[in-house]
Short mmCIF file of N, CA and C and ligand atoms in Angstrom, two decimals:
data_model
loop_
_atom_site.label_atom_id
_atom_site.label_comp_id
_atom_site.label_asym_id
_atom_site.label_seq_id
_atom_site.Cartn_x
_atom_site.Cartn_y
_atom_site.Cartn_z
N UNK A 51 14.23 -6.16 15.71
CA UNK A 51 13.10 -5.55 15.02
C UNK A 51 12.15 -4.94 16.03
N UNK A 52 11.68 -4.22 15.64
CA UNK A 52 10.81 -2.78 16.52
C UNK A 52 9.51 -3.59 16.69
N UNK A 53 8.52 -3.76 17.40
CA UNK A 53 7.27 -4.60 17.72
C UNK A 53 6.13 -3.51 17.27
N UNK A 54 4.90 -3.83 16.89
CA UNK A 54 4.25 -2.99 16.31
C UNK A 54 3.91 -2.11 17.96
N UNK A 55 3.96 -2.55 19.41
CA UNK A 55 3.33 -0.95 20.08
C UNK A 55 4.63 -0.14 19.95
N UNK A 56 6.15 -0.75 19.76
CA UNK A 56 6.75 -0.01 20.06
C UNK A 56 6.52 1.18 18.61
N UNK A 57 6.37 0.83 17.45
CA UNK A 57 6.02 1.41 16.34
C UNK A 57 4.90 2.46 16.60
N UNK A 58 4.07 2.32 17.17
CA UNK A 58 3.00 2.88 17.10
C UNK A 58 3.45 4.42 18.50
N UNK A 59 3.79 3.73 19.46
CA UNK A 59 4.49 4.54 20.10
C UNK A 59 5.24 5.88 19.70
N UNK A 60 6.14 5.31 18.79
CA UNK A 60 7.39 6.16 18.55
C UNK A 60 6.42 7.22 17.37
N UNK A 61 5.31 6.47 17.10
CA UNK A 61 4.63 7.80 16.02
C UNK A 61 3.69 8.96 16.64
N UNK A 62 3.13 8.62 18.12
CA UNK A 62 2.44 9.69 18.88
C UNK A 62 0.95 8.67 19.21
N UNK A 63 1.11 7.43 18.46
CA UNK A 63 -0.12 6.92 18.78
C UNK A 63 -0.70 5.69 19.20
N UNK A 64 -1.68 5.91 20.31
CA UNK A 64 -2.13 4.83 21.69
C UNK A 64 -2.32 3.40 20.74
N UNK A 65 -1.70 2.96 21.76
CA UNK A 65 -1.81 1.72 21.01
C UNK A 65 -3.06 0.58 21.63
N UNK A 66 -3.87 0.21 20.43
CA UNK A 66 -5.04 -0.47 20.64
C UNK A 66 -4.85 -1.76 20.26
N UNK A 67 -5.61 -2.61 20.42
CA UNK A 67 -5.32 -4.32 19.61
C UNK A 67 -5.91 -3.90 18.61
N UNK A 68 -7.01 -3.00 17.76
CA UNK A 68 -7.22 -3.15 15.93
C UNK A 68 -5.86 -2.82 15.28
N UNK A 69 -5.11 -1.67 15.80
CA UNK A 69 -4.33 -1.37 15.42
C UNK A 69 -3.16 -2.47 15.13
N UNK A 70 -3.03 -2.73 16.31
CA UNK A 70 -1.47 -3.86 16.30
C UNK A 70 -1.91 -5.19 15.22
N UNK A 71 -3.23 -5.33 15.38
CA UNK A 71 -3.58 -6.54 14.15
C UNK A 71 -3.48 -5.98 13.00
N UNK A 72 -3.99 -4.26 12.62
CA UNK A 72 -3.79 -3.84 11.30
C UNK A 72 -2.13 -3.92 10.96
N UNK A 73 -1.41 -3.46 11.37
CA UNK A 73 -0.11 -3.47 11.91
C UNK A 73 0.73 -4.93 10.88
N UNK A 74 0.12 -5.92 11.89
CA UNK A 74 0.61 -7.40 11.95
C UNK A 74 0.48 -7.84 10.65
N UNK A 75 -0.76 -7.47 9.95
CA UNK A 75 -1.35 -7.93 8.49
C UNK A 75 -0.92 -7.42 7.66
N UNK A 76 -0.51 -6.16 7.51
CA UNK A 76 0.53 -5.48 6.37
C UNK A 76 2.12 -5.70 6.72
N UNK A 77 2.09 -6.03 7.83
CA UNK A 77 3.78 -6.60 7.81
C UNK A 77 4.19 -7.54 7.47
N UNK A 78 3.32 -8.82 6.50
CA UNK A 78 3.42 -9.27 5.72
C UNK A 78 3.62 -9.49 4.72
N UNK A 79 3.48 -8.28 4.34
CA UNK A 79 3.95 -7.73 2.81
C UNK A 79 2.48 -7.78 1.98
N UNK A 80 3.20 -7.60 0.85
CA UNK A 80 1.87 -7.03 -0.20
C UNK A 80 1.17 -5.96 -0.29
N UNK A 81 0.46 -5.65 -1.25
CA UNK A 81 -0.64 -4.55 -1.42
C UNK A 81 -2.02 -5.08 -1.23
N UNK A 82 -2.74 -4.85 -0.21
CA UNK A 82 -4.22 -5.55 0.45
C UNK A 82 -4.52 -4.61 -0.15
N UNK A 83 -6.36 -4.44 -0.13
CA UNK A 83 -7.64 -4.07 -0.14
C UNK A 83 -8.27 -4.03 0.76
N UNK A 84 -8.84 -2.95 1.58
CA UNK A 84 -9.63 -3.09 2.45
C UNK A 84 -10.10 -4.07 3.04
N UNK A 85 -10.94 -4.74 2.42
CA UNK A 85 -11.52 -6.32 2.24
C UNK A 85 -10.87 -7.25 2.89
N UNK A 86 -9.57 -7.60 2.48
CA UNK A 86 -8.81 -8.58 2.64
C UNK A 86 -8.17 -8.23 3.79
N UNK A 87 -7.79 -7.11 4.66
CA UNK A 87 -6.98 -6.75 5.25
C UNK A 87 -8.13 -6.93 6.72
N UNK A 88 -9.58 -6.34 6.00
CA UNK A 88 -10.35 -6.45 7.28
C UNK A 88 -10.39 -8.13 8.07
N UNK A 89 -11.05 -9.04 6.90
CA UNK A 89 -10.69 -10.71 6.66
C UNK A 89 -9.65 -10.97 7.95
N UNK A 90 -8.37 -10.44 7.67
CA UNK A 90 -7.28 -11.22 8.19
C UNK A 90 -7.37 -10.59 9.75
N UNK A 91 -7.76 -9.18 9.88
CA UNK A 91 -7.73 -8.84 11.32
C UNK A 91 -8.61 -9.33 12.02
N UNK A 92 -9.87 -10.21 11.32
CA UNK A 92 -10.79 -10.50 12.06
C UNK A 92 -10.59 -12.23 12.46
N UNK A 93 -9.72 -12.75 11.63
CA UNK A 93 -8.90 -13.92 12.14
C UNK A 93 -7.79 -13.59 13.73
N UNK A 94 -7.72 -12.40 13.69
CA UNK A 94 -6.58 -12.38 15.20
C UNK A 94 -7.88 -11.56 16.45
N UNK A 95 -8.67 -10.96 15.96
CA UNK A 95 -9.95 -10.39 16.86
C UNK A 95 -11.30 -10.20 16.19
N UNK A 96 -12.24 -10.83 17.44
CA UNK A 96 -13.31 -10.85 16.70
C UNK A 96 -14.35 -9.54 15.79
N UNK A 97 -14.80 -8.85 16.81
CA UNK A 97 -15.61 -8.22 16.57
C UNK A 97 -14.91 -6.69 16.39
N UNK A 98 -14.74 -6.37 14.95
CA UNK A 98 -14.01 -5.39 14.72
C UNK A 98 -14.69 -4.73 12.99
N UNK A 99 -15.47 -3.93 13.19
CA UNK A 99 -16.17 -3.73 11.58
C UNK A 99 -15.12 -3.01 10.89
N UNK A 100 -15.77 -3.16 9.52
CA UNK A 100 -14.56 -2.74 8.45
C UNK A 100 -14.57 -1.33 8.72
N UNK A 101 -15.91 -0.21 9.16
CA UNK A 101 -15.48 1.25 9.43
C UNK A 101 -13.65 1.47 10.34
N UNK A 102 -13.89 0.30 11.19
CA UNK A 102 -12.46 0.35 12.68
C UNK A 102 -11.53 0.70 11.67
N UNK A 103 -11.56 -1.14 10.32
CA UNK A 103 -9.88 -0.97 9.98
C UNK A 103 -10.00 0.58 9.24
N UNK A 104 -10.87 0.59 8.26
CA UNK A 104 -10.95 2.37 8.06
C UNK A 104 -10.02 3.41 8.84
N UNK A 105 -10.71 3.21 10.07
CA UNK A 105 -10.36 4.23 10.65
C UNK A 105 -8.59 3.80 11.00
N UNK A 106 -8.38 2.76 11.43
CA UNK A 106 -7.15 2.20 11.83
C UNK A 106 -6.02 2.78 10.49
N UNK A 107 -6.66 2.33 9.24
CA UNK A 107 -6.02 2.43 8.16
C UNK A 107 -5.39 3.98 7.97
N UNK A 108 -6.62 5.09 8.03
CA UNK A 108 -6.30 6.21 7.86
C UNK A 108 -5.38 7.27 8.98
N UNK A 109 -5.42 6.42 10.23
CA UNK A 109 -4.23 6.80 10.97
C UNK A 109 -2.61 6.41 10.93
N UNK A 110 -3.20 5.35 10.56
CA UNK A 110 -1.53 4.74 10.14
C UNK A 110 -0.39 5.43 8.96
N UNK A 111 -1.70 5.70 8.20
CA UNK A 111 -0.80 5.95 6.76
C UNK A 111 -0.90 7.92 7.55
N UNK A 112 -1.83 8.48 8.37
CA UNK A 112 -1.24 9.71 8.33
C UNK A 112 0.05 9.71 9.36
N UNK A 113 0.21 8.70 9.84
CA UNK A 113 1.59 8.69 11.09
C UNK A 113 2.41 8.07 10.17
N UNK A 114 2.41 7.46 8.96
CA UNK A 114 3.54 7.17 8.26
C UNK A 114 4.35 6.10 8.37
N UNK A 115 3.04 5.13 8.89
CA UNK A 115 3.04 3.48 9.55
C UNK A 115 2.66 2.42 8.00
N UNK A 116 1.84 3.36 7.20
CA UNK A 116 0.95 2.82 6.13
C UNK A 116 0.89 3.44 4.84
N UNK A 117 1.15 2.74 4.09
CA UNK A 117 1.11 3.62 2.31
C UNK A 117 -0.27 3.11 2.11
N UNK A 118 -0.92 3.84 0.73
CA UNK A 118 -2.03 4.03 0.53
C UNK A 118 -1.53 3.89 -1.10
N UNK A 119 -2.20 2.98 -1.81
CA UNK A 119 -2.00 3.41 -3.08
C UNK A 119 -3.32 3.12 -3.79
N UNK A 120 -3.05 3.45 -4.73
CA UNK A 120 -4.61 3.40 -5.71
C UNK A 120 -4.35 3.27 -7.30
N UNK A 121 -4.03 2.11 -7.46
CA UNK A 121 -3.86 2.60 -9.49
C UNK A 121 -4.99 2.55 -10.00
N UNK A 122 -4.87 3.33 -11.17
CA UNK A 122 -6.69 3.68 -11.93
C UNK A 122 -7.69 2.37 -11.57
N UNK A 123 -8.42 2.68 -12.19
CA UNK A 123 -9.53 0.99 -11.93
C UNK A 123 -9.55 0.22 -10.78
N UNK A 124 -8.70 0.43 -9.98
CA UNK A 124 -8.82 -0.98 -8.55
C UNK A 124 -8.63 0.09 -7.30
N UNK A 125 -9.34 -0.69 -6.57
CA UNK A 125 -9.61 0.14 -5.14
C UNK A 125 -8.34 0.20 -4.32
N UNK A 126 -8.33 1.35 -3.21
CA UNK A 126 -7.36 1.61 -2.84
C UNK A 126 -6.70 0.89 -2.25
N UNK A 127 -5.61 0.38 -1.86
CA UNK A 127 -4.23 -0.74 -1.50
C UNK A 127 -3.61 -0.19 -0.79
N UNK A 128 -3.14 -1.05 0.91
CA UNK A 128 -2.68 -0.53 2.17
C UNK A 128 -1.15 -1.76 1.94
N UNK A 129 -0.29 -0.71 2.35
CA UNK A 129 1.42 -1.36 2.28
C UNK A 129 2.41 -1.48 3.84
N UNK A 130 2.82 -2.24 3.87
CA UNK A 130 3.80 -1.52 5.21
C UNK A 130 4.99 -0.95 4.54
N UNK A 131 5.25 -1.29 3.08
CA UNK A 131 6.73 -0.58 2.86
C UNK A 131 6.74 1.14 2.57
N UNK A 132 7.23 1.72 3.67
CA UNK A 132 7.11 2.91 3.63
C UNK A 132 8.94 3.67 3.41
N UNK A 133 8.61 5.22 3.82
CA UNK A 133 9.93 5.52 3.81
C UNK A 133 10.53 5.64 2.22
N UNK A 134 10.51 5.00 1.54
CA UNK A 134 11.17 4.97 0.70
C UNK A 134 10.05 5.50 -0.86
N UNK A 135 10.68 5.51 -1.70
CA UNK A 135 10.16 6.16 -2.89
C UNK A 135 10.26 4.83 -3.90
N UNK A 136 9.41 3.89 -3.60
CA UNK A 136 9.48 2.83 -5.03
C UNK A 136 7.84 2.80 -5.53
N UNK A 137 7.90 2.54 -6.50
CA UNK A 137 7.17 2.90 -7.47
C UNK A 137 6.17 0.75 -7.49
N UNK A 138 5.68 0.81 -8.23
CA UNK A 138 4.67 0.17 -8.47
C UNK A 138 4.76 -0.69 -10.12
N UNK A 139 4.38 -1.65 -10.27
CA UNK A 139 3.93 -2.71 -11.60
C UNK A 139 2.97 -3.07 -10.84
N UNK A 140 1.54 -2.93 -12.52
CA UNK A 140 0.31 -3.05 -11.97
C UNK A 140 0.24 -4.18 -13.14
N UNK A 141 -1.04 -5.00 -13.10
CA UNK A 141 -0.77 -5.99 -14.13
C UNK A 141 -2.19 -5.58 -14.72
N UNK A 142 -2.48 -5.55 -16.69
CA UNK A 142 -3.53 -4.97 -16.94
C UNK A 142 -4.08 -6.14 -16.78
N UNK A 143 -4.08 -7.04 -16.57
CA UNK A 143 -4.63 -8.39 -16.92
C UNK A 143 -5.39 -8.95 -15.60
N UNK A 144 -4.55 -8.88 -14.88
CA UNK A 144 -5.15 -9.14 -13.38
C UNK A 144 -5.22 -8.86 -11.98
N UNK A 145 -4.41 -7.68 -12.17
CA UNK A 145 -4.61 -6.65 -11.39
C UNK A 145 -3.35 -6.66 -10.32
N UNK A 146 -2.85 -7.76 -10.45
CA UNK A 146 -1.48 -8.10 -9.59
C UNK A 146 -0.40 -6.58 -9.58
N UNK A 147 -0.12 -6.56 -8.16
CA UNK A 147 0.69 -5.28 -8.00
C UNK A 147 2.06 -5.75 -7.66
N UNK A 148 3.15 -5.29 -8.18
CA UNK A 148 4.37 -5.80 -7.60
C UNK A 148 5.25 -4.22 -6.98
N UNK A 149 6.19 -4.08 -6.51
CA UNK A 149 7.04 -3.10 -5.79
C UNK A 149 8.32 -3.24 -7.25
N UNK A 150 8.80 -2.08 -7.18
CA UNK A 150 9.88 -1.69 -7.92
C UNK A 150 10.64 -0.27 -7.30
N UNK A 151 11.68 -1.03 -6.94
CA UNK A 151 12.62 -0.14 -6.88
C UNK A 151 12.67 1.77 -7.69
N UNK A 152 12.84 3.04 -6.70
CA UNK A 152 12.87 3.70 -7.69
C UNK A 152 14.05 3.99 -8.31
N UNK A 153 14.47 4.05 -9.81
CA UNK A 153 15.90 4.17 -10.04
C UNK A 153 16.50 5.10 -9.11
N UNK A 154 16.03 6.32 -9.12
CA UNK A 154 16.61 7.03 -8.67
C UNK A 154 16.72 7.57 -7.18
N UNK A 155 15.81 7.05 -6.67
CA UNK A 155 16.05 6.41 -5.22
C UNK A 155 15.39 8.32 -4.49
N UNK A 156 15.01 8.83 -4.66
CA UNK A 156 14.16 10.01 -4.06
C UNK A 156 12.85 10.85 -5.18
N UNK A 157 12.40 11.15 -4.34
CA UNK A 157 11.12 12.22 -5.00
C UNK A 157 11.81 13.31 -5.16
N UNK A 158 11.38 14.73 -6.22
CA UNK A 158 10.43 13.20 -7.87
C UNK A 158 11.79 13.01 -8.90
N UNK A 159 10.86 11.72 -9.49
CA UNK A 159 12.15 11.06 -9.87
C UNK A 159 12.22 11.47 -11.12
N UNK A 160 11.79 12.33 -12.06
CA UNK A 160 11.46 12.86 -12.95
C UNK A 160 11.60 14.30 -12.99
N UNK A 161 12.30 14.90 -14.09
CA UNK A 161 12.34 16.56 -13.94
C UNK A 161 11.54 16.55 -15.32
N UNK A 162 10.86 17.21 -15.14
CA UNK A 162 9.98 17.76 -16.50
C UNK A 162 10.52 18.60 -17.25
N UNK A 163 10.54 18.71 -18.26
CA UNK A 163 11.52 19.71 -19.02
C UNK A 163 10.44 21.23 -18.50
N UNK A 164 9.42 21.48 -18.41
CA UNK A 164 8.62 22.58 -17.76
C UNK A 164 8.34 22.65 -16.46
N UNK A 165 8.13 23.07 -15.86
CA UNK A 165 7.54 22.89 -14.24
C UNK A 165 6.64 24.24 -13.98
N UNK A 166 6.56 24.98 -14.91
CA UNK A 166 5.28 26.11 -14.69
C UNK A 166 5.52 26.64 -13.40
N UNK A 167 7.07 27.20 -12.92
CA UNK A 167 7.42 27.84 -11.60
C UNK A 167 6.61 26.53 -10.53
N UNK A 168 6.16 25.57 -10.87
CA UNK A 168 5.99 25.01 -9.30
C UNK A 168 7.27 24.43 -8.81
N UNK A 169 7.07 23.87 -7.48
CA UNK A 169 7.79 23.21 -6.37
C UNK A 169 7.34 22.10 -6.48
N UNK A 170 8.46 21.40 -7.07
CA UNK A 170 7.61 19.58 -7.22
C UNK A 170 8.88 18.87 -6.36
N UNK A 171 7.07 18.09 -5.82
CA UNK A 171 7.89 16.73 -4.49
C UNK A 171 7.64 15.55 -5.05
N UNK A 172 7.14 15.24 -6.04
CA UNK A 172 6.86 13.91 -5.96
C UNK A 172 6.39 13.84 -7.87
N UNK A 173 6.76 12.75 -8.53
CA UNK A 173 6.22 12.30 -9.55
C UNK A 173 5.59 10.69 -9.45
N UNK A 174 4.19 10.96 -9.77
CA UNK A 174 3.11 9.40 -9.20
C UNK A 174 4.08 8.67 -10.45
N UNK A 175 4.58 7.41 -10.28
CA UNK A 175 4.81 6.67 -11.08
C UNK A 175 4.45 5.11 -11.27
N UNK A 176 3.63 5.13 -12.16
CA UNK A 176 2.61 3.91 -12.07
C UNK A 176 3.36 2.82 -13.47
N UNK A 177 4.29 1.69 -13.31
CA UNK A 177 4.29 1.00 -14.85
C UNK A 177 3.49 -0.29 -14.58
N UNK A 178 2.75 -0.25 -16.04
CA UNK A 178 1.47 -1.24 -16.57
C UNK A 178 1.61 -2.01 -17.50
N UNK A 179 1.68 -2.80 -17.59
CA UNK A 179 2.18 -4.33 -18.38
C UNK A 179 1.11 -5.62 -17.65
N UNK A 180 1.58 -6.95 -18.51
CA UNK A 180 1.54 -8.30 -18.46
C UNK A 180 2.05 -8.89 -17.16
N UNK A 181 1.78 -9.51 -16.14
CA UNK A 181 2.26 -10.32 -15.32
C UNK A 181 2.85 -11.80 -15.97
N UNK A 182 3.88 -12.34 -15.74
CA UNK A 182 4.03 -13.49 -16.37
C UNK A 182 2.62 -14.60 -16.26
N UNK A 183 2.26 -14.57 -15.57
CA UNK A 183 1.03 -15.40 -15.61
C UNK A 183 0.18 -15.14 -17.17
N UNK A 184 -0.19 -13.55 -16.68
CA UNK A 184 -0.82 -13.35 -17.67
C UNK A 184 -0.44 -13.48 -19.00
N UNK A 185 0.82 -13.26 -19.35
CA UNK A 185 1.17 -13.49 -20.52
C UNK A 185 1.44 -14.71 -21.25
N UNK A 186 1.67 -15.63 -20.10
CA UNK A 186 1.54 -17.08 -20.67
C UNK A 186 -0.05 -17.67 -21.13
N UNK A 187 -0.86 -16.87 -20.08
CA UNK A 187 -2.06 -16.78 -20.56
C UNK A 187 -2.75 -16.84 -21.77
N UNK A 188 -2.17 -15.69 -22.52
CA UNK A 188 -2.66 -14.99 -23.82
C UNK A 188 -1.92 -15.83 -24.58
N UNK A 189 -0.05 -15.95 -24.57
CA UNK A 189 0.00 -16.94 -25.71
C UNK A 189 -0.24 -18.21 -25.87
N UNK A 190 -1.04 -19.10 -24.32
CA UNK A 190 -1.91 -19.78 -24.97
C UNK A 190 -2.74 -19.77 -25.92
N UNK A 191 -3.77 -18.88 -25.77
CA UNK A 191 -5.13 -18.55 -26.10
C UNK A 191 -4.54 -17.94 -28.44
N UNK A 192 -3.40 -17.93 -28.31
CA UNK A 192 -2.79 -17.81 -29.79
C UNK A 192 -3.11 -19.16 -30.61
ZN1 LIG B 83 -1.71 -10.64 -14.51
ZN1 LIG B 84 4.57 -1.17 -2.76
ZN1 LIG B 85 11.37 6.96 -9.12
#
C-alpha cells in the first residue's frame, strides 16, 4: 500500500504533516464533516485551525486525493474513496451516509431520454430512505 507522502507526491503536492494527518483520517473510511475530521487531526497535531484542514481539504479533493460530497440539508462530507463512480444512501432520519456501488460502474449512469444537445459526464445520484436503526425506530414508536 502507497503511504500518504508517497500519495501526495505522485499528485504534484509538497507534502506537509496537516496534510498526511488529513490523509490518515479519511483513510479510515467514512463520510466526515469538517468538524470531525478537524477533531481527529488535532488528536495526531496540535495546533492546526479548522481554516488549515479547509485549506488541506480543498487541495486534496482538487488533486483527486479527496471526494467532497454534500446531500441536501447536511454539510459538506470529505471521503478517501475516490476513482470510482459509487453513489451514496443518505438516511432521512439521521443523516447516516452509506457507499453504494454504481450499477453501472461509470459516469453518467443514466441516459435521459432528452439531453438538450449537451455532453453529459456525470448523473448526481443521491438514494434516501430509512437506516435500519431508524426504522426499527419508528416501528417502535407504532
Ligand atoms: Zn437513520
Ligand atoms: Zn462514499
Ligand atoms: Zn451509477
Amino acid at each position: 500500500m502507497s503511504t500518504g507522502e508517497d500519495l501526495l507526491r505522485s499528485r504534484g503536492l509538497r507534502v506537509t504533516r496537516p496534510r498526511l494527518a488529513v490523509l490518515d483520517v479519511l483513510s479510515a473510511g467514512g463520510h466526515l464533516e469538517v468538524d470531525e475530521i478537524t477533531r481527529r487531526v488535532r488528536q495526531r497535531i496540535d495546533s492546526v485551525s479548522t481554516q488549515a484542514v479547509y485549506d488541506v481539504l480543498g487541495a486534496l479533493s482538487r488533486a483527486g486525493l479527496s471526494r467532497r460530497i454534500e446531500p441536501a440539508g447536511s454539510p459538506a462530507r470529505y471521503e478517501a474513496r475516490v476513482g470510482d463512480n459509487h453513489h451514496h444512501v443518505v438516511c432521512r432520519g439521521c443523516g447516516q451516509i452509506a457507499d453504494v456501488d454504481c450499477a453501472v460502474g461509470s459516469a453518467p449512469c443514466l441516459d435521459p431520454n432528452v439531453a438538450h444537445g449537451f455532453e453529459l459526464d456525470e448523473a448526481e445520484v443521491t438514494f434516501w430512505g430509512l437506516c435500519p436503526a431508524c426504522q426499527s425506530r419508528r416501528s417502535a414508536d407504532d
